[in-house]
Structures are given as C-alpha cells and as structure tokens.
Amino acid sequence: MMKIRRYLRGSGRVLAFVFIASVIWLLLDMAALRMSMDDVNSQLLKERVIRDREISKQQSRGTQMGKLGFKHPVQRVDLSVTNAGKGPLNPSIKLAHVYRHGDQKHGGHQGEHLPMTDKPKHVAIEHKEGQHNVTPKQRVPAKKKAVDLDLNGMELEKSKGIDGIINKTLPVVVPKITQVPPSVQENKHAKKGPIKSEHAKKGPIKSEPKSQAGPELSLLQPGEAHPVKTTTKSPKKDVKGKVLDNKTEEKHVWTITKSGLKTAKETLKPTIKLQAGEDSKDNPVTAVRKPGVHKVLSLDLTDVPRDANAMGQFGQAAVVASNEDAEVRKRWDEGHFNVFLSDKIPVDRAVPDTRPETCAQNLVHDNLPSTSVIFCFVDEVWSTLLRSVHSVLNRSPPHLLTEIILVDDFSTKDYLKEQLDTYMSQYPKVRIIRLKERQGLIRARLAGAALAKGEVLTFLDSHIECNVGWLEPLLERVYLDHKKVPCPVIEVISDKDMSYMLVDNFQRGVFKWPLVFGWSALPEEYIKKNNMTVSDPIRCPVMAGGLFSINKKYFYELGAYDPGLDVWGGENMEISFKIWMCGGEIEIIPCSRVGHIFRGQNPYKFPKDRQKTVERNLARVAEVWLDEYKDLFYGHGYHHLRDNEAVNIGNLTEQIELRKKLKCKSFQWYLDNVYPDMKPPLVQAEGLVFNHGLRKCLTLQKGSLSFDTCDLSRQSQHFNYTWMRHVRQQDLCVAPLGKGSGFALQLCDNAKPEHRWFHKSSNSALAEHLIAEFGSKHMCLEAGPKGDTLHLNSCESRNAFQKWQFTKYHT
Ligand code: UDP
Ligand code: MN
C-alpha cells in the first residue's frame, strides 16, 4: 500500500495520469473507427435506399406531382367546388381565364346544340344515376345538312333548341366555333414562323385551290357573327411576359352564372361555321379566306353543358359528402384516384380552355393529316375511359380523326368486355382491339399502331381529357415536318377531387440520373434569347410518355418501340433518345392541352416484379443509347445490373443494329444539343491522386504502380474516379490482387466488384479513404511509409497513408 502511494507521488502520479489518458484516448479512437465503419455500411445501405427510391419514383414517372424528383407545377384553375344537385354554381365562381368562351358580355356561349343524325342504334345502355353517359336511346334522328358534321364525320341537322336536350342529357353535339375573328394579325403570324416558313418550305400552299386544301370551310355570313371575345392583347414576349400573362389572364376571368348560361343557351344557332384564316367580320363583303390555312378550330361539343350544376362540371373540384368517405376509400384502389367521384361526373363534362390567349388565333393548314388516336388500357375505370374517349370525340375536328383504337391489354374487369363493346358500338369511329394476353403498355401500343389507318398516330393514356383545340396544333407540327413529335401540355386532373388544373408555362420533360423522368422549366436565359412567348413550341428532351402524336411511317422508320421493353417504364426514355439522336424532334405544344389523372401508384398488377421490370427496361435503354454515359446510369445505384448472371436484360442486337442503320448521333451530341443545361460530369473526380501520408502522387510506370513527386504535367499521374467507382487510367483499373499481396492494373470490368472503390461517398471519417467494395470486411487502400508498396489494410480513420485526394471533384 505504501509502495503504491509512493508511486502515485511525484513523477509516478504523472505517469499514472498519462496511462489513464492513453487508455481513454484509445477507446475513443476505436469508437470513432467503429462509427466510420458504420458510416460506410450505412452509406452502402443508403445507396440501396436511394436506388429503391429512384426506382419507385421512376415507376410513378409523371405521376403524383410532388412525388417526383422534379415537381410538375400546377395551378388550380379554380378552387371553388361544384356539388352536384346541390344548388346552382356560385355566381362568383371564377373560371379563371380558362373558360373564356363563356364571355357573357358578348352573348355568352354561342355554340349550337345539334342532335346527332345517326339513327338510334340497337343497344340501350343502362343510364346510371348521376353518370351522364351518352346513350343511343337518347338520340334524335335528324335531316342532313351539308356543312354540319357530327363527331363521326356524319352530318348534323339544325336543332330545335337545347333545353330538351339538356334535360334529357342527350348526346348533345355542340359544334362551336370559338374563333370568329376580330382579325388575323398577319404580322404576328409572319413573325411566329411555322406557317410562313412552311409555305416557304413546302411550296405554293397559298396558291392551292380551296377545294384541294382539305375540308370545306364555310365563311361566316354577315350578320351571323357569333359573339366573340375581342381581346387584342399582344402575345407575351419573354419571361416577364410569363408573369404578365398571369396578370392579364386574371383580367379575363369570366364569371359564369347559371343565368348566364341560360342566356347563352337561348342564343344558340344550329349551324357550324368553320371560320377561316382571313378576317371576315371587319370586311364581310370582301372577306377572303387565306388560302390553305384557317384558324385553329376550337370545337367543343360540350361547351354548353347540359347540366351546369353537375358535379365536376367545367373541370371544377367536386366534393363528396362526409358520409361518403368510406365509399371513396373503398373504391380508391380501383384506379388509385377518386373513382367514386369520377363516376359521378359527367363523362362529357366541359373543361376550362386553358390555352394561352394567342392560341385561338393561330393558323393551321387546311390539309393536315388525320390521326388514329390509340388508347391502351388495362383495367381502366369505366367513367375515366369513357371520359377520355368522349373528350376526343367532342373536341377533335371529325375530318382529322380517322378512328379511335382502344387496345385492351387483357383487362380482367367484366365491364371492359361486352359492356364496353356495346357502349362503343354507337360510335363508328371507335374500334376495340383485345390482346389475348397481357402485353404491357409498350407492346399494347405497338399492337394499336399496327392496325391504325391514320397517317398520324396519337397515343393517349386512358384517363385523360382533351381540351379545346387540342388536336390541330399537334397535327400542324407533324405536317410541317414529319420528324417532329409533338406532345400536348399535360395538365393535371386531381386524383382527389377531379378538378382540372393548369400547369406552369415553359415546362418540358427532362431526366436526371439514373434516368428518372421529371419536369423542369426552360432556363430563363433561353427564353429571353429566343424571344419565346408562352404559346411557342418547346423543345423537349424527354417526353412524359403517354401523350404524343407521331407520323406513322416515321414511327416505323424509327423502329417503333423496342419490343423487348416489358409492361411499363423506360419506354419514354427509349423513344425520346431515339427520336432526338436519330434526326427527329420532340416538342411540347402549349396550344394543345390534355388533362391527365396523375396517380400515386399503378393500379394494375405487374406480371413480374415491378421494380425489376422497370430497371431491366432502363438497362436496355442505357445499353443501346447512352454510350459512355451508361456508367452514370449504373453508377447511380444500379451497379447490380452489371452482373449479367444475376440480371438478364435480354438480347439487344436488333436495337444496336437499328441505331447503326439509322446513323443516329451520339449521346454526347444529345446532351450538348438537346439538353445542354444538364452538363453531367462523366467522372466523379479526376487528376492526380495525392497520398496524404507520403505527400506524393500515384504514378503508373511501366505497367506498375508507384509513387512520385506530384506533377500535373505527367500523364502517368492522371487518374479518373468514375461513376463505376473505378480508379482508372484509360482502360486500366487499380485492383488488389488479394489481401496483402499487392496491386495490379487490370482491364476495367464493370462486373467485377474488386475494381470498385468507395471514395467521398459520405461525410464519414473515412471519406478520404479508398475503401475496397468487395469482401465482407471493409479494407482500405494504404501506401507503404517508404512509398514502395501499396496494400490493403484495415481501415483507420486517422491513418494519413490511407487518405487520398484527387485534384478535381465534380460531384
Ligand atoms: N397500360 C397498359 N398495359 C400495362 C400498363 C399500362 O395498357 O401493362 C396502359 C394504362 O392503362 C394507361 C397507359 O397504359 O392507359 C399508361 O399507363 P399509366 O397511366 O399507368 O402510366 P403513367 O401515367 O402512370 O405513366
Ligand atoms: Mn397515366
């Protein structure tokens, strides 16, 4: 005891203190290392989570706004709510600028209600309560009239009036010309280009006789002028214009009241007037139609709805009574949106005209090609499928609609069989194709395309609503250049209240790694530099996928879709890269707008695992189209796809051959020219590889690795740290031969885990280390203290010989 006391006296006390301090220090250090290792492990886990998240995002591509990496910015058209059968529309309801055709000052709706002429057909369909289904029973036979066309290209007759029709929820045909012109602003169109440049390009369209210039268009007679909105606003010019636009749009908010609608109904006249390009109002006697072109036909046969108070009418939000919540929940999964509500909304409801102001004045060619509209569906909800079809029938110029093809991708729901056949049999233009087994969206589209008779194919999802004037602006682009692939602006139909919402201007589809689709606004400088207005076509790097028009011949020239893509996912990337890289263009056309129900989840089953299906599709796209950038795809959480034994992405020979045959450009070209604002770094880091302990740089000399004084001018010291996590010089990768047995340079192989190193992948204490990715125990790359060896060792957070730094980091 005395001895111990003596030791703890004087220098002994100091020694004891030092000893205890060292033990504590050691314990702390070990804890730190442990934490670092945990960090590495959690990093690996995190990467996996990120990947899974990206995949699920990918799977809800273009779905629920806000769930995407990039938001699809929406604006509500109007927050007021319609409540079917529960009183009139609130007179103060602002239908924003959107419902501009209802301008009461000028007489309100001026469309005509015309009964359809085709005789009542054989089938009578049960008319569900609250569901404004159009039934053949309700049709009124009528005499023929030359200029009046019904939806199916049939002639229509002057109607007696519309009240009866409204009451009976007739299949009201309201061919309505909203473009009775104040005047065509020639200079504007001259400036805008397409028409003019087209004339220049395609030759003497102007001088073509009217009879050859497509459909007969009758001129408005003096005194017959329909009420019009006579806004003479000039188009907005730039980003400021965008803001301005919103403001000015505000001024054009129409207030639709019930009485207003009535007035509108009373003034209806039962003729169709397709107003042509030249102003006939100001100078009715000398009015001469500009040959070859006319103003976009803003047909909307539902513009004067039968029941203004119907739920969801005018695209407004609808609510269900609180005691119906359970029902809403019960039916939600049928479509992953408010199916209960959808079934209560008329299948031919009106939606607000959300086009930019200038769109209605745009000229399009008379002889536009006609299109087959293809809807693929699997277990689609009845009311949304019907609403999709009716929106096409009601808002497409009949002469431009060859047919509507419904491709049933082996649905399991009974109502999509005979009941659908029966319902659609009243519309001669609608054809139904039934696939004998589930093919998935991609092959279902191919099946529809193969049977299509139209010159242009227009693909649409089966839960959409086409807006006024949606079709001609798309076809115009295809007409101008058959390699243009136009997409409408995809607006949002709320999955919760079914309201129709506007989206922001200047949005286009883009992607981020690993090939995740999203929306992003054009850069402001770009808008300014190109003096863009809100109605100008927007170059679109990646289409959302579901909604676009394409020249049929061109679609096949491009090899259509890769038929090896399964079920759903990645096909939008494939066709987008293919179109751009092989000489085409994808555009978003702001004057064409289609609402789409974005859903949080796919409501249908995937025959195989959903995640695996999507990532396999994406890997096919990456392998064929991404060139050296495919590493970025794999490097963002898809490393496991490189293991060919575990993942079979199928044969790609045909796709690769096709790319060669079409002489498509490189992915680098695509990035430089189509999506230059992306600028993805090809490597994560590059330059000299500096070792902190040695204060020297890794050098590749005569086929082996050593250390030397750092010298940026020496190529032998330049290495890349790639997305595949390789430390490489040209094709050679730094690879351990095994624990402790030195290093070799091996030909890089993406499939080999021993070629991969974790570096800077977290903020952990091992961030500067190069951690071998193979093996269960993490090992770090370490330089020997004399600079003559390189080996793997247990990771130590403070070991400077395990710390490495590249000259330049890109991420
Ligand atoms: N679809 C199909 N077969 C499938 C998957 C989807 O026919 O195996 C149809 C689906 O009914 C819809 C369209 O393809 O009309 C696009 O699918 P979805 O709406 O689920 O895609 P999203 O809009 O979520 O991208
Ligand atoms: Mn969809």
Short mmCIF file of N, CA and C in Angstrom, two decimals, residues 220-364:
data_model
loop_
_atom_site.label_atom_id
_atom_site.label_comp_id
_atom_site.label_asym_id
_atom_site.label_seq_id
_atom_site.Cartn_x
_atom_site.Cartn_y
_atom_site.Cartn_z
N LEU A 220 -68.30 32.77 -92.53
CA LEU A 220 -69.36 33.36 -91.73
C LEU A 220 -70.08 34.40 -92.57
N GLN A 221 -71.35 34.35 -92.55
CA GLN A 221 -72.10 35.34 -93.30
C GLN A 221 -72.25 36.63 -92.50
N PRO A 222 -72.38 37.76 -93.22
CA PRO A 222 -72.58 39.00 -92.49
C PRO A 222 -73.83 38.87 -91.62
N GLY A 223 -73.72 39.43 -90.48
CA GLY A 223 -74.87 39.41 -89.58
C GLY A 223 -74.97 38.11 -88.80
N GLU A 224 -74.19 37.16 -89.17
CA GLU A 224 -74.26 35.89 -88.47
C GLU A 224 -73.15 35.74 -87.44
N ALA A 225 -72.46 36.83 -87.34
CA ALA A 225 -71.28 36.74 -86.47
C ALA A 225 -71.63 36.27 -85.08
N HIS A 226 -70.87 35.32 -84.64
CA HIS A 226 -71.06 34.83 -83.28
C HIS A 226 -70.43 35.80 -82.32
N PRO A 227 -70.95 35.79 -81.14
CA PRO A 227 -70.32 36.64 -80.14
C PRO A 227 -68.88 36.18 -79.91
N VAL A 228 -68.04 37.12 -79.81
CA VAL A 228 -66.65 36.75 -79.59
C VAL A 228 -66.03 37.59 -78.50
N LYS A 229 -65.01 37.06 -78.01
CA LYS A 229 -64.20 37.82 -77.07
C LYS A 229 -63.22 38.59 -77.94
N THR A 230 -63.25 39.88 -77.80
CA THR A 230 -62.45 40.66 -78.73
C THR A 230 -61.19 41.20 -78.09
N THR A 231 -60.53 40.39 -77.42
CA THR A 231 -59.29 40.85 -76.83
C THR A 231 -58.23 41.00 -77.91
N THR A 232 -57.54 42.08 -77.83
CA THR A 232 -56.49 42.32 -78.82
C THR A 232 -55.13 42.34 -78.15
N LYS A 233 -55.09 41.63 -77.07
CA LYS A 233 -53.81 41.58 -76.35
C LYS A 233 -52.72 41.06 -77.26
N SER A 234 -51.59 41.69 -77.16
CA SER A 234 -50.49 41.17 -77.96
C SER A 234 -49.83 40.03 -77.19
N PRO A 235 -49.21 39.14 -77.94
CA PRO A 235 -48.61 38.00 -77.25
C PRO A 235 -47.50 38.42 -76.31
N LYS A 236 -47.38 37.65 -75.25
CA LYS A 236 -46.32 37.96 -74.30
C LYS A 236 -45.00 37.52 -74.88
N LYS A 237 -44.00 38.27 -74.55
CA LYS A 237 -42.76 38.06 -75.26
C LYS A 237 -41.67 37.30 -74.51
N ASP A 238 -41.64 37.44 -73.26
CA ASP A 238 -40.50 36.86 -72.57
C ASP A 238 -40.88 36.42 -71.16
N VAL A 239 -39.85 36.25 -70.39
CA VAL A 239 -40.12 35.77 -69.04
C VAL A 239 -41.05 36.73 -68.31
N LYS A 240 -40.77 37.97 -68.54
CA LYS A 240 -41.66 38.96 -67.93
C LYS A 240 -43.07 38.70 -68.41
N GLY A 241 -43.12 38.41 -69.70
CA GLY A 241 -44.41 38.14 -70.32
C GLY A 241 -45.13 37.03 -69.58
N LYS A 242 -44.34 36.10 -69.07
CA LYS A 242 -44.94 34.98 -68.37
C LYS A 242 -45.72 35.49 -67.15
N VAL A 243 -45.05 36.38 -66.45
CA VAL A 243 -45.69 36.95 -65.28
C VAL A 243 -46.89 37.78 -65.71
N LEU A 244 -46.59 38.59 -66.71
CA LEU A 244 -47.63 39.45 -67.25
C LEU A 244 -48.86 38.64 -67.64
N ASP A 245 -48.52 37.51 -68.25
CA ASP A 245 -49.57 36.66 -68.75
C ASP A 245 -50.56 36.32 -67.63
N ASN A 246 -49.98 35.89 -66.51
CA ASN A 246 -50.84 35.51 -65.40
C ASN A 246 -51.72 36.68 -64.99
N LYS A 247 -51.08 37.85 -65.01
CA LYS A 247 -51.86 39.02 -64.58
C LYS A 247 -52.96 39.34 -65.57
N THR A 248 -52.56 39.35 -66.84
CA THR A 248 -53.55 39.74 -67.82
C THR A 248 -54.64 38.69 -67.90
N GLU A 249 -54.21 37.44 -67.70
CA GLU A 249 -55.20 36.37 -67.73
C GLU A 249 -56.26 36.67 -66.65
N GLU A 250 -55.77 37.13 -65.53
CA GLU A 250 -56.68 37.44 -64.45
C GLU A 250 -57.80 38.36 -64.89
N LYS A 251 -57.42 39.31 -65.74
CA LYS A 251 -58.42 40.27 -66.19
C LYS A 251 -59.49 39.57 -67.02
N HIS A 252 -59.10 38.44 -67.53
CA HIS A 252 -60.05 37.76 -68.40
C HIS A 252 -60.75 36.62 -67.71
N VAL A 253 -60.89 36.83 -66.44
CA VAL A 253 -61.63 35.85 -65.67
C VAL A 253 -63.11 36.01 -65.96
N TRP A 254 -63.70 34.95 -66.33
CA TRP A 254 -65.13 35.04 -66.63
C TRP A 254 -65.93 34.52 -65.47
N THR A 255 -66.98 35.20 -65.25
CA THR A 255 -67.86 34.71 -64.21
C THR A 255 -69.04 34.05 -64.87
N ILE A 256 -69.14 32.79 -64.66
CA ILE A 256 -70.24 32.06 -65.27
C ILE A 256 -71.33 31.88 -64.22
N THR A 257 -72.44 32.38 -64.53
CA THR A 257 -73.55 32.17 -63.60
C THR A 257 -74.57 31.30 -64.29
N LYS A 258 -75.43 30.79 -63.51
CA LYS A 258 -76.44 29.91 -64.09
C LYS A 258 -77.25 30.68 -65.13
N SER A 259 -77.64 31.90 -64.75
CA SER A 259 -78.46 32.68 -65.68
C SER A 259 -77.66 33.00 -66.94
N GLY A 260 -76.39 33.22 -66.74
CA GLY A 260 -75.52 33.49 -67.89
C GLY A 260 -75.54 32.34 -68.86
N LEU A 261 -75.51 31.17 -68.30
CA LEU A 261 -75.52 30.00 -69.15
C LEU A 261 -76.83 29.90 -69.91
N LYS A 262 -77.88 30.26 -69.22
CA LYS A 262 -79.19 30.20 -69.86
C LYS A 262 -79.24 31.13 -71.05
N THR A 263 -78.76 32.35 -70.82
CA THR A 263 -78.75 33.32 -71.91
C THR A 263 -77.99 32.73 -73.08
N ALA A 264 -76.91 32.13 -72.70
CA ALA A 264 -76.08 31.55 -73.73
C ALA A 264 -76.85 30.51 -74.51
N LYS A 265 -77.55 29.69 -73.78
CA LYS A 265 -78.28 28.62 -74.44
C LYS A 265 -79.30 29.19 -75.42
N GLU A 266 -79.96 30.26 -74.99
CA GLU A 266 -81.01 30.82 -75.83
C GLU A 266 -80.50 31.38 -77.13
N THR A 267 -79.26 31.80 -77.13
CA THR A 267 -78.77 32.46 -78.35
C THR A 267 -78.11 31.47 -79.32
N LEU A 268 -78.23 30.23 -79.02
CA LEU A 268 -77.54 29.27 -79.87
C LEU A 268 -78.12 29.21 -81.27
N LYS A 269 -77.23 29.00 -82.19
CA LYS A 269 -77.71 28.84 -83.56
C LYS A 269 -77.17 27.53 -84.12
N PRO A 270 -78.04 26.82 -84.77
CA PRO A 270 -77.68 25.47 -85.13
C PRO A 270 -76.88 25.32 -86.43
N THR A 271 -75.85 26.05 -86.59
CA THR A 271 -75.00 25.80 -87.76
C THR A 271 -73.55 25.77 -87.33
N ILE A 272 -72.81 25.08 -88.10
CA ILE A 272 -71.37 25.06 -87.82
C ILE A 272 -70.70 26.04 -88.76
N LYS A 273 -69.92 26.84 -88.21
CA LYS A 273 -69.15 27.74 -89.06
C LYS A 273 -67.69 27.51 -88.76
N LEU A 274 -67.01 27.05 -89.70
CA LEU A 274 -65.58 26.90 -89.50
C LEU A 274 -64.92 28.15 -90.04
N GLN A 275 -64.57 28.97 -89.15
CA GLN A 275 -64.02 30.25 -89.58
C GLN A 275 -62.60 30.08 -90.09
N ALA A 276 -62.38 30.65 -91.23
CA ALA A 276 -61.07 30.50 -91.84
C ALA A 276 -60.15 31.64 -91.45
N GLY A 277 -58.99 31.60 -92.04
CA GLY A 277 -57.92 32.49 -91.63
C GLY A 277 -58.17 33.98 -91.75
N GLU A 278 -58.80 34.40 -92.82
CA GLU A 278 -58.90 35.84 -93.03
C GLU A 278 -60.07 36.43 -92.26
N ASP A 279 -59.93 37.62 -91.88
CA ASP A 279 -60.97 38.30 -91.14
C ASP A 279 -62.18 38.53 -92.03
N SER A 280 -63.30 38.12 -91.57
CA SER A 280 -64.49 38.37 -92.37
C SER A 280 -65.45 39.29 -91.63
N LYS A 281 -65.11 39.57 -90.42
CA LYS A 281 -66.05 40.37 -89.64
C LYS A 281 -65.90 41.85 -89.96
N ASP A 282 -64.65 42.25 -90.05
CA ASP A 282 -64.41 43.65 -90.33
C ASP A 282 -64.80 44.00 -91.76
N ASN A 283 -64.65 43.07 -92.61
CA ASN A 283 -64.92 43.34 -94.01
C ASN A 283 -65.66 42.16 -94.62
N PRO A 284 -66.91 42.04 -94.24
CA PRO A 284 -67.62 40.82 -94.61
C PRO A 284 -67.79 40.61 -96.10
N VAL A 285 -67.90 41.70 -96.85
CA VAL A 285 -68.16 41.53 -98.28
C VAL A 285 -66.94 40.99 -98.99
N THR A 286 -65.82 41.57 -98.66
CA THR A 286 -64.61 41.17 -99.39
C THR A 286 -63.83 40.07 -98.67
N ALA A 287 -64.45 39.59 -97.61
CA ALA A 287 -63.69 38.60 -96.84
C ALA A 287 -63.24 37.43 -97.70
N VAL A 288 -61.98 37.23 -97.72
CA VAL A 288 -61.45 36.11 -98.49
C VAL A 288 -60.64 35.27 -97.52
N ARG A 289 -60.91 34.02 -97.54
CA ARG A 289 -60.17 33.16 -96.64
C ARG A 289 -58.74 33.03 -97.12
N LYS A 290 -57.87 33.10 -96.21
CA LYS A 290 -56.47 32.92 -96.58
C LYS A 290 -56.32 31.50 -97.09
N PRO A 291 -55.89 31.36 -98.32
CA PRO A 291 -55.90 30.02 -98.87
C PRO A 291 -54.96 29.08 -98.12
N GLY A 292 -55.44 27.90 -97.93
CA GLY A 292 -54.57 26.88 -97.37
C GLY A 292 -54.48 26.82 -95.87
N VAL A 293 -54.93 27.85 -95.21
CA VAL A 293 -54.85 27.84 -93.75
C VAL A 293 -56.15 28.34 -93.12
N HIS A 294 -56.35 27.99 -91.92
CA HIS A 294 -57.50 28.51 -91.17
C HIS A 294 -57.12 28.62 -89.71
N LYS A 295 -57.96 29.32 -89.00
CA LYS A 295 -57.69 29.40 -87.56
C LYS A 295 -58.00 28.06 -86.90
N VAL A 296 -57.25 27.77 -85.93
CA VAL A 296 -57.48 26.53 -85.18
C VAL A 296 -58.95 26.41 -84.83
N LEU A 297 -59.51 25.25 -85.12
CA LEU A 297 -60.92 25.05 -84.80
C LEU A 297 -61.05 24.71 -83.33
N SER A 298 -61.74 25.56 -82.64
CA SER A 298 -61.86 25.30 -81.21
C SER A 298 -63.16 24.57 -80.91
N LEU A 299 -63.35 23.49 -81.61
CA LEU A 299 -64.56 22.71 -81.40
C LEU A 299 -64.64 22.23 -79.97
N ASP A 300 -65.80 22.41 -79.43
CA ASP A 300 -66.02 21.79 -78.13
C ASP A 300 -67.49 21.48 -78.02
N LEU A 301 -67.79 20.27 -78.29
CA LEU A 301 -69.19 19.91 -78.31
C LEU A 301 -69.83 19.88 -76.93
N THR A 302 -69.03 20.10 -75.95
CA THR A 302 -69.62 20.13 -74.60
C THR A 302 -69.53 21.53 -74.01
N ASP A 303 -69.33 22.49 -74.89
CA ASP A 303 -69.08 23.83 -74.39
C ASP A 303 -70.28 24.40 -73.65
N VAL A 304 -71.43 23.93 -74.04
CA VAL A 304 -72.62 24.34 -73.30
C VAL A 304 -73.13 23.08 -72.62
N PRO A 305 -72.72 22.87 -71.44
CA PRO A 305 -73.05 21.59 -70.81
C PRO A 305 -74.54 21.48 -70.53
N ARG A 306 -74.99 20.27 -70.57
CA ARG A 306 -76.41 20.03 -70.27
C ARG A 306 -76.75 20.43 -68.84
N ASP A 307 -75.87 20.10 -67.99
CA ASP A 307 -76.16 20.37 -66.59
C ASP A 307 -75.01 21.15 -65.97
N ALA A 308 -75.22 22.45 -65.90
CA ALA A 308 -74.15 23.31 -65.39
C ALA A 308 -73.83 23.00 -63.94
N ASN A 309 -74.77 22.38 -63.28
CA ASN A 309 -74.55 22.09 -61.86
C ASN A 309 -74.01 20.70 -61.60
N ALA A 310 -73.79 19.99 -62.67
CA ALA A 310 -73.30 18.63 -62.47
C ALA A 310 -71.98 18.65 -61.72
N MET A 311 -71.76 17.63 -61.02
CA MET A 311 -70.53 17.53 -60.26
C MET A 311 -69.32 17.60 -61.19
N GLY A 312 -68.34 18.38 -60.80
CA GLY A 312 -67.11 18.44 -61.59
C GLY A 312 -67.24 19.17 -62.92
N GLN A 313 -68.42 19.74 -63.15
CA GLN A 313 -68.63 20.44 -64.43
C GLN A 313 -67.64 21.58 -64.58
N PHE A 314 -67.24 21.86 -65.79
CA PHE A 314 -66.23 22.89 -66.10
C PHE A 314 -64.88 22.54 -65.47
N GLY A 315 -64.71 21.30 -65.14
CA GLY A 315 -63.42 20.89 -64.59
C GLY A 315 -63.18 21.36 -63.18
N GLN A 316 -64.27 21.70 -62.51
CA GLN A 316 -64.07 22.19 -61.15
C GLN A 316 -63.97 21.06 -60.14
N ALA A 317 -63.42 21.42 -58.99
CA ALA A 317 -63.28 20.43 -57.93
C ALA A 317 -64.66 19.99 -57.47
N ALA A 318 -64.75 18.75 -57.17
CA ALA A 318 -66.01 18.23 -56.65
C ALA A 318 -65.76 17.67 -55.25
N VAL A 319 -66.79 17.72 -54.45
CA VAL A 319 -66.62 17.14 -53.11
C VAL A 319 -67.69 16.09 -52.86
N VAL A 320 -67.33 15.19 -52.01
CA VAL A 320 -68.33 14.20 -51.64
C VAL A 320 -68.76 14.48 -50.21
N ALA A 321 -69.95 14.12 -49.93
CA ALA A 321 -70.43 14.31 -48.57
C ALA A 321 -69.58 13.48 -47.62
N SER A 322 -69.48 13.97 -46.39
CA SER A 322 -68.58 13.28 -45.46
C SER A 322 -69.01 11.85 -45.19
N ASN A 323 -70.32 11.61 -45.29
CA ASN A 323 -70.75 10.23 -45.04
C ASN A 323 -70.41 9.28 -46.19
N GLU A 324 -69.82 9.86 -47.26
CA GLU A 324 -69.46 9.01 -48.39
C GLU A 324 -67.96 8.67 -48.42
N ASP A 325 -67.27 9.19 -47.42
CA ASP A 325 -65.83 8.96 -47.37
C ASP A 325 -65.44 7.49 -47.44
N ALA A 326 -66.19 6.70 -46.73
CA ALA A 326 -65.88 5.27 -46.69
C ALA A 326 -65.97 4.68 -48.09
N GLU A 327 -66.98 5.13 -48.81
CA GLU A 327 -67.18 4.65 -50.18
C GLU A 327 -66.00 5.08 -51.07
N VAL A 328 -65.58 6.33 -50.86
CA VAL A 328 -64.44 6.85 -51.62
C VAL A 328 -63.23 5.96 -51.38
N ARG A 329 -62.97 5.68 -50.11
CA ARG A 329 -61.81 4.86 -49.77
C ARG A 329 -61.92 3.47 -50.36
N LYS A 330 -63.13 2.95 -50.29
CA LYS A 330 -63.34 1.59 -50.77
C LYS A 330 -63.00 1.47 -52.27
N ARG A 331 -63.35 2.50 -52.98
CA ARG A 331 -63.20 2.40 -54.44
C ARG A 331 -61.88 2.97 -54.96
N TRP A 332 -61.12 3.58 -54.07
CA TRP A 332 -59.89 4.26 -54.47
C TRP A 332 -58.95 3.35 -55.26
N ASP A 333 -58.77 2.14 -54.74
CA ASP A 333 -57.78 1.24 -55.34
C ASP A 333 -58.14 0.76 -56.74
N GLU A 334 -59.39 0.93 -57.12
CA GLU A 334 -59.76 0.52 -58.48
C GLU A 334 -58.96 1.28 -59.52
N GLY A 335 -58.56 2.50 -59.17
CA GLY A 335 -57.80 3.28 -60.14
C GLY A 335 -56.70 4.12 -59.51
N HIS A 336 -56.60 4.04 -58.20
CA HIS A 336 -55.70 4.89 -57.43
C HIS A 336 -55.99 6.38 -57.63
N PHE A 337 -57.23 6.65 -57.74
CA PHE A 337 -57.72 8.04 -57.69
C PHE A 337 -59.17 7.96 -57.21
N ASN A 338 -59.83 9.08 -57.14
CA ASN A 338 -61.17 9.10 -56.58
C ASN A 338 -62.20 8.56 -57.59
N VAL A 339 -62.25 7.26 -57.65
CA VAL A 339 -63.12 6.58 -58.62
C VAL A 339 -64.59 6.88 -58.32
N PHE A 340 -64.89 6.92 -57.05
CA PHE A 340 -66.26 7.20 -56.62
C PHE A 340 -66.74 8.53 -57.20
N LEU A 341 -65.88 9.52 -57.10
CA LEU A 341 -66.21 10.85 -57.60
C LEU A 341 -66.25 10.85 -59.13
N SER A 342 -65.29 10.23 -59.72
CA SER A 342 -65.23 10.19 -61.19
C SER A 342 -66.53 9.64 -61.76
N ASP A 343 -67.08 8.63 -61.10
CA ASP A 343 -68.32 8.04 -61.59
C ASP A 343 -69.51 8.98 -61.47
N LYS A 344 -69.36 10.02 -60.70
CA LYS A 344 -70.47 10.97 -60.52
C LYS A 344 -70.37 12.16 -61.48
N ILE A 345 -69.24 12.26 -62.11
CA ILE A 345 -69.01 13.40 -63.00
C ILE A 345 -69.40 13.03 -64.42
N PRO A 346 -70.04 13.93 -65.14
CA PRO A 346 -70.45 13.58 -66.50
C PRO A 346 -69.27 13.10 -67.34
N VAL A 347 -69.51 12.09 -68.15
CA VAL A 347 -68.41 11.57 -68.97
C VAL A 347 -68.04 12.54 -70.09
N ASP A 348 -68.89 13.53 -70.28
CA ASP A 348 -68.57 14.51 -71.31
C ASP A 348 -68.57 15.91 -70.71
N ARG A 349 -68.05 16.01 -69.52
CA ARG A 349 -68.07 17.32 -68.87
C ARG A 349 -67.23 18.33 -69.67
N ALA A 350 -67.54 19.59 -69.47
CA ALA A 350 -66.72 20.64 -70.07
C ALA A 350 -65.51 20.86 -69.19
N VAL A 351 -64.42 21.22 -69.82
CA VAL A 351 -63.25 21.63 -69.03
C VAL A 351 -62.86 23.03 -69.46
N PRO A 352 -62.21 23.76 -68.59
CA PRO A 352 -61.83 25.13 -68.96
C PRO A 352 -60.79 25.14 -70.07
N ASP A 353 -60.96 26.08 -70.96
CA ASP A 353 -59.99 26.24 -72.05
C ASP A 353 -58.75 26.93 -71.48
N THR A 354 -57.74 26.17 -71.27
CA THR A 354 -56.56 26.69 -70.56
C THR A 354 -55.45 27.17 -71.50
N ARG A 355 -55.75 27.22 -72.77
CA ARG A 355 -54.68 27.61 -73.70
C ARG A 355 -54.25 29.05 -73.50
N PRO A 356 -53.00 29.34 -73.79
CA PRO A 356 -52.60 30.74 -73.79
C PRO A 356 -53.48 31.53 -74.76
N GLU A 357 -53.67 32.74 -74.41
CA GLU A 357 -54.60 33.61 -75.15
C GLU A 357 -54.42 33.58 -76.67
N THR A 358 -53.20 33.56 -77.12
CA THR A 358 -52.95 33.71 -78.56
C THR A 358 -53.27 32.45 -79.35
N CYS A 359 -53.40 31.34 -78.67
CA CYS A 359 -53.57 30.07 -79.39
C CYS A 359 -54.77 30.06 -80.32
N ALA A 360 -55.85 30.66 -79.84
CA ALA A 360 -57.08 30.62 -80.61
C ALA A 360 -56.95 31.36 -81.94
N GLN A 361 -55.95 32.21 -82.02
CA GLN A 361 -55.75 33.00 -83.25
C GLN A 361 -54.78 32.32 -84.21
N ASN A 362 -54.15 31.28 -83.77
CA ASN A 362 -53.14 30.65 -84.62
C ASN A 362 -53.74 30.03 -85.87
N LEU A 363 -52.96 30.10 -86.91
CA LEU A 363 -53.39 29.48 -88.16
C LEU A 363 -52.79 28.09 -88.29
N VAL A 364 -53.58 27.21 -88.82
CA VAL A 364 -53.05 25.89 -89.15
C VAL A 364 -53.46 25.56 -90.58
#
